[in-house]
Short mmCIF file of C-alpha atoms in Angstrom, two decimals:
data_model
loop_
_atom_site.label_atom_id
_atom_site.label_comp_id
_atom_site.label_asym_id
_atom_site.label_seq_id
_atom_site.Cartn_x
_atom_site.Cartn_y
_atom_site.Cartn_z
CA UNK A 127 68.96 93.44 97.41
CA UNK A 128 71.62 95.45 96.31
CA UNK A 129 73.24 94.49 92.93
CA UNK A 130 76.91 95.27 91.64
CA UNK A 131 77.03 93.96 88.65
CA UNK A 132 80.92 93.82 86.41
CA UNK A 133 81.19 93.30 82.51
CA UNK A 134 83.06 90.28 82.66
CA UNK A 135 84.48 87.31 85.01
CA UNK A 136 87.31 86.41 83.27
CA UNK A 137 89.35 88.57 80.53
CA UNK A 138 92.33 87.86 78.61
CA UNK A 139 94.40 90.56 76.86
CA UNK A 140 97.63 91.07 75.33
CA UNK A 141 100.25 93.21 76.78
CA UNK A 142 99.99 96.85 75.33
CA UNK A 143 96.07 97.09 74.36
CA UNK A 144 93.67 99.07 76.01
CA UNK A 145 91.40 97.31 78.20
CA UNK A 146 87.86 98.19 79.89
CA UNK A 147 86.38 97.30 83.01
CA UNK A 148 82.83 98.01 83.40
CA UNK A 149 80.88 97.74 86.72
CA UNK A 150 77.03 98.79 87.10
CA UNK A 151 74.80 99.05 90.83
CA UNK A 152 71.27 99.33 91.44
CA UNK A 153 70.67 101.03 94.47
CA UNK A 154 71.71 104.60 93.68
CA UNK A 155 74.56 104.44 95.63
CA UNK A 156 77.00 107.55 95.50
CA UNK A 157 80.50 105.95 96.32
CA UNK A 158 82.11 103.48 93.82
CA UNK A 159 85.48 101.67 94.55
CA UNK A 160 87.78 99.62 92.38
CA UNK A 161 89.97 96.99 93.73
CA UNK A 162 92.33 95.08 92.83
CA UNK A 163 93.11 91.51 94.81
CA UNK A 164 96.33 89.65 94.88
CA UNK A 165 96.99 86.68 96.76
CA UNK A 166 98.86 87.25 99.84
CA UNK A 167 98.14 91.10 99.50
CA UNK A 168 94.26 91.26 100.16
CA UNK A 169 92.49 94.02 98.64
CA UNK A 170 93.90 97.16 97.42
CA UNK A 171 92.65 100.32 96.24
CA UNK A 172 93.05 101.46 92.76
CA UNK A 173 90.89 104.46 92.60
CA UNK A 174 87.12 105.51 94.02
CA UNK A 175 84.49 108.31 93.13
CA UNK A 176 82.25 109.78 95.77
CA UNK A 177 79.87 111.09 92.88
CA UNK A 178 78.97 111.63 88.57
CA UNK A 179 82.43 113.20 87.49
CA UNK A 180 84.25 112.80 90.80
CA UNK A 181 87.06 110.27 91.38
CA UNK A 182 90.18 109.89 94.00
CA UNK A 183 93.06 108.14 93.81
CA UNK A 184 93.67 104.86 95.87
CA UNK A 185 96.80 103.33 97.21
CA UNK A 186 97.94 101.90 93.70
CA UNK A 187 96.59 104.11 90.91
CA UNK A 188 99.64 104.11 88.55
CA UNK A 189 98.88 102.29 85.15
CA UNK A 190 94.94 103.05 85.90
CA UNK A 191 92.19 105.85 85.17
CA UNK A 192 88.56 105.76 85.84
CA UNK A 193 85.54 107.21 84.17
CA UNK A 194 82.34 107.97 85.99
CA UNK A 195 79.73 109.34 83.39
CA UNK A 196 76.53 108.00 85.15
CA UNK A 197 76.11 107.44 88.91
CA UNK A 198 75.76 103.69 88.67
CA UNK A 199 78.57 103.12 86.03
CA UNK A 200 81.70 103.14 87.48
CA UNK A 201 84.83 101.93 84.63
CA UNK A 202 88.47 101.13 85.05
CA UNK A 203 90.83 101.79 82.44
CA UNK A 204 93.95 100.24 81.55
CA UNK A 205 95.49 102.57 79.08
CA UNK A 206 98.30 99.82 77.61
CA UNK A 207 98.03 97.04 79.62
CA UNK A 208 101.04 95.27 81.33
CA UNK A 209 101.74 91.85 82.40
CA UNK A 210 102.14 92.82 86.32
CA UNK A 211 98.28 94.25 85.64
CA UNK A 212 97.36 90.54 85.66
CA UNK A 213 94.71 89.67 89.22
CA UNK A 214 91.34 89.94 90.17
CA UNK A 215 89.40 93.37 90.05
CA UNK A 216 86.54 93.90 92.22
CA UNK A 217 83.97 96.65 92.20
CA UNK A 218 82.22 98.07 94.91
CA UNK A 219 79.94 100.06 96.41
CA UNK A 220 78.41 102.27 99.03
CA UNK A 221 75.52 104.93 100.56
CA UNK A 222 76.83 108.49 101.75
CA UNK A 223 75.65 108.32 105.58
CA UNK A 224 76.49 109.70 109.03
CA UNK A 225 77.95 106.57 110.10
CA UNK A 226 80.51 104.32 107.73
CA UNK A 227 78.16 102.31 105.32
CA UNK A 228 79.50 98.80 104.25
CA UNK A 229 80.71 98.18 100.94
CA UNK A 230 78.99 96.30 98.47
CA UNK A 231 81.01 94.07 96.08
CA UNK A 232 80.64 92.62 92.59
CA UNK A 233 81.80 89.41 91.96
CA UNK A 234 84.99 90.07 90.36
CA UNK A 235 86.44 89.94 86.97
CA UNK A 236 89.85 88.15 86.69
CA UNK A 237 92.24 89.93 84.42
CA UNK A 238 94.86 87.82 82.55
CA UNK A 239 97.25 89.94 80.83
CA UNK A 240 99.44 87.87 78.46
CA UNK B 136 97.01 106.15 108.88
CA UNK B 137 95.15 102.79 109.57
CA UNK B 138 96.02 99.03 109.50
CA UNK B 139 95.53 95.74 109.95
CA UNK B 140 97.00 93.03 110.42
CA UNK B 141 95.72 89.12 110.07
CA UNK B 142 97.82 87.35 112.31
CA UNK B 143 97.03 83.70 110.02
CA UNK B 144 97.06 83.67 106.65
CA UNK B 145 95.41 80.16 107.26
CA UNK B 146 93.33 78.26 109.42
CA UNK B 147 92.30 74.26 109.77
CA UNK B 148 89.30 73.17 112.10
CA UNK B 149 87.25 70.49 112.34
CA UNK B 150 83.23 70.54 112.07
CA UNK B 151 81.64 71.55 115.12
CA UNK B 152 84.89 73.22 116.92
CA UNK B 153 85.27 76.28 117.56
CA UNK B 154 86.45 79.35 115.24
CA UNK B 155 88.90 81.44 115.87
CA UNK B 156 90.58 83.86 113.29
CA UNK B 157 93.09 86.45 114.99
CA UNK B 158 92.74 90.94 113.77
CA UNK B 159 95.01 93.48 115.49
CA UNK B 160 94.43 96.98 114.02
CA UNK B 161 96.23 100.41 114.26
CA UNK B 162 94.49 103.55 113.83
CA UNK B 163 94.77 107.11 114.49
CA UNK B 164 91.54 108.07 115.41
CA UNK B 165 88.19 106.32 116.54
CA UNK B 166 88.06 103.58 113.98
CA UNK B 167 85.17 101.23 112.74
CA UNK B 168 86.02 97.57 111.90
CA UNK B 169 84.71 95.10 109.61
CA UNK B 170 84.64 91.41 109.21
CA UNK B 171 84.14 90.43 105.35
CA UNK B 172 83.91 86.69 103.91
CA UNK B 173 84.88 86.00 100.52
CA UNK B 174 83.86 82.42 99.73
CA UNK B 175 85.35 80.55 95.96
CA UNK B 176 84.47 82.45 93.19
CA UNK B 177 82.03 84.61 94.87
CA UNK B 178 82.38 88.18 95.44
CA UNK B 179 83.07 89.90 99.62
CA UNK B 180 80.25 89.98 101.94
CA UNK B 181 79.43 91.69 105.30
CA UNK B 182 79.43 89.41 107.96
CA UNK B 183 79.60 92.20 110.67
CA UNK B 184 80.81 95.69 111.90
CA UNK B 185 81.86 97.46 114.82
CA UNK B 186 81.08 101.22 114.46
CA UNK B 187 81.70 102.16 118.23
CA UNK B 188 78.45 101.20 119.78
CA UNK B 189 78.85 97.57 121.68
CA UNK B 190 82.02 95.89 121.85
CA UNK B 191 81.09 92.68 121.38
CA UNK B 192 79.49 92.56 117.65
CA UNK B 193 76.97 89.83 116.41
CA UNK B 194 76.95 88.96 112.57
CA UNK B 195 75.24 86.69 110.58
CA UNK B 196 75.65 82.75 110.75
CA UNK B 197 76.10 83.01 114.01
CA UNK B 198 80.05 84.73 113.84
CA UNK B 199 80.75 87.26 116.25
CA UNK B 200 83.31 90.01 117.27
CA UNK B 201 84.62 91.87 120.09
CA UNK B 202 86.06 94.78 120.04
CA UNK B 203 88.90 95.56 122.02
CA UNK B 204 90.80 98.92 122.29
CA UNK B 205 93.12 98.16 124.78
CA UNK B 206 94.86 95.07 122.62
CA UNK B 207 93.92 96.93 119.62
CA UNK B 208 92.08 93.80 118.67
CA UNK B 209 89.17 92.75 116.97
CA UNK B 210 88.81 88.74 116.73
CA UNK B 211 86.17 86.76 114.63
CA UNK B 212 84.71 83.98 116.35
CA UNK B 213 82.24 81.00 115.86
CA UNK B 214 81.51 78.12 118.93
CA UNK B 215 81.01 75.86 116.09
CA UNK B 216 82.02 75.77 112.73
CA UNK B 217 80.62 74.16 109.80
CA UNK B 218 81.31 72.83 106.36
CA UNK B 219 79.43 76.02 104.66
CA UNK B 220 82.13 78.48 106.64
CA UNK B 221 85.53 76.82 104.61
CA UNK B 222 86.32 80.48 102.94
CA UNK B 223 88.89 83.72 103.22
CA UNK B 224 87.71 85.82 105.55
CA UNK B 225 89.07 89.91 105.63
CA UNK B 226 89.44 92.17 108.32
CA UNK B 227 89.13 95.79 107.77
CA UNK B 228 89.90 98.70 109.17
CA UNK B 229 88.31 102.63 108.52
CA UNK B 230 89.27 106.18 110.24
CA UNK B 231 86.37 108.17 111.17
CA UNK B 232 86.40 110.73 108.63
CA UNK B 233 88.05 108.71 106.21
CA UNK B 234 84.43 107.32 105.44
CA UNK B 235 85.48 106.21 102.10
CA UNK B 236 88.52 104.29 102.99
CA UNK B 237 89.07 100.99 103.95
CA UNK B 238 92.26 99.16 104.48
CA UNK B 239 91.92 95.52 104.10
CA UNK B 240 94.23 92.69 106.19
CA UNK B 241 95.59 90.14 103.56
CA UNK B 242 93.22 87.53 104.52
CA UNK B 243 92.70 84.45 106.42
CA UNK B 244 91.68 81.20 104.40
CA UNK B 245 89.87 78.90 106.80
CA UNK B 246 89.39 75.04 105.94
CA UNK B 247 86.98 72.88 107.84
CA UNK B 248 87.55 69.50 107.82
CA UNK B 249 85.04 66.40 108.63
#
């Protein structure tokens, strides 16, 4: 079974600090996603890297960076964290194939930013 | 560019009646489709996908799909629900050639009810 794995399922932070989202797979999967999930909004994306070193922005990648060191780490960085930066974060992620692969998904970590 | 749109944000049937849980899409190009389930504090999961082979998709616990290009359509459906079902449920759509990208509808809680 494929595993997707994040830091943390809840987080609290204060507005301003620096704050690190870690998410880990198992299945040597080159695509990773970040997403972020508001109620009312579904599931948007923040940012995604197709392999080690790679990355492309999503739809809402203001306020956000990404590192991808290892091919089954995948981080999310908020570099000064803002109360609007408050929801649920999900990772994800996926083979390379000829035909669209499905998306695997980690089972969130909710971000309260106070 | 791709989209979709849930046409419920919510949904109430009773156990043992029938499913339904409305997608219309809008797409460019040839696009694949998804059905995910998200149930409480769990992360998404595949329930099926339409990647232009049949139009009428099968998924697991016994949801289904069809496909249909002249509506622009893709509706999840069940002949009888059950208590285990009572989650949000996504449609997504994906451009072929976009492999990477999906663009998720804002979700459609369903409740079951004895």
């Amino acid at each position: 079974d494929v595993k997707v794995t994040q830091s943390s399922r809840y987080l609290v932070k204060r507005t301003g600090e620096k704050v690190f989202l870690e998410c880990v797979q198992d299945m040597d999967h080159e695509n990773m996603f970040w997403y972020r999930q508001d109620p009312g909004l579904g599931l948007r994306l923040i940012y995604f890297s197709y392999d080690v070193k790679m990355k492309e922005k999503g739809d809402i990648p203001e306020g956000y960076s990404v590192s991808r060191e290892k091919k089954e780490r995948f981080s999310l960085i908020l570099e000064s964290a803002s109360t609007n930066q408050t929801s649920m974060y999900l990772c994800a992620s996926s083979l390379v194939g000829i035909t669209l692969n499905e998306q695997f998904f980690g089972p969130g970590t909710r971000l309260t930013v106070l | 560019a791709q989209s979709v749109t849930q046409l419920d944000s919510h949904v109430s049937v009773s156990e043992g009646t029938p499913v339904l849980l409305r997608c219309n899409y809008s797409s460019s190009y040839s696009p694949s489709l998804f059905w995910y389930v998200q149930h409480p504090n769990k992360g998404l999961q595949l329930l099926l996908k339409y990647t232009s082979a049949a139009t009428l998709v099968k998924g697991i616990n016994g949801f289904e799909a069809e496909f249909k290009k002249s509506e622009t359509s893709f509706h999840l459906t069940k002949p009888s629900a059950h208590m285990s079902d009572a989650a949000e449920y996504f449609c997504v759509v994906s451009e072929s050639g976009t492999a990477s990208k999906l663009t998720f509808g804002t979700g459609t809680r369903l409740q079951v009810t004895l």
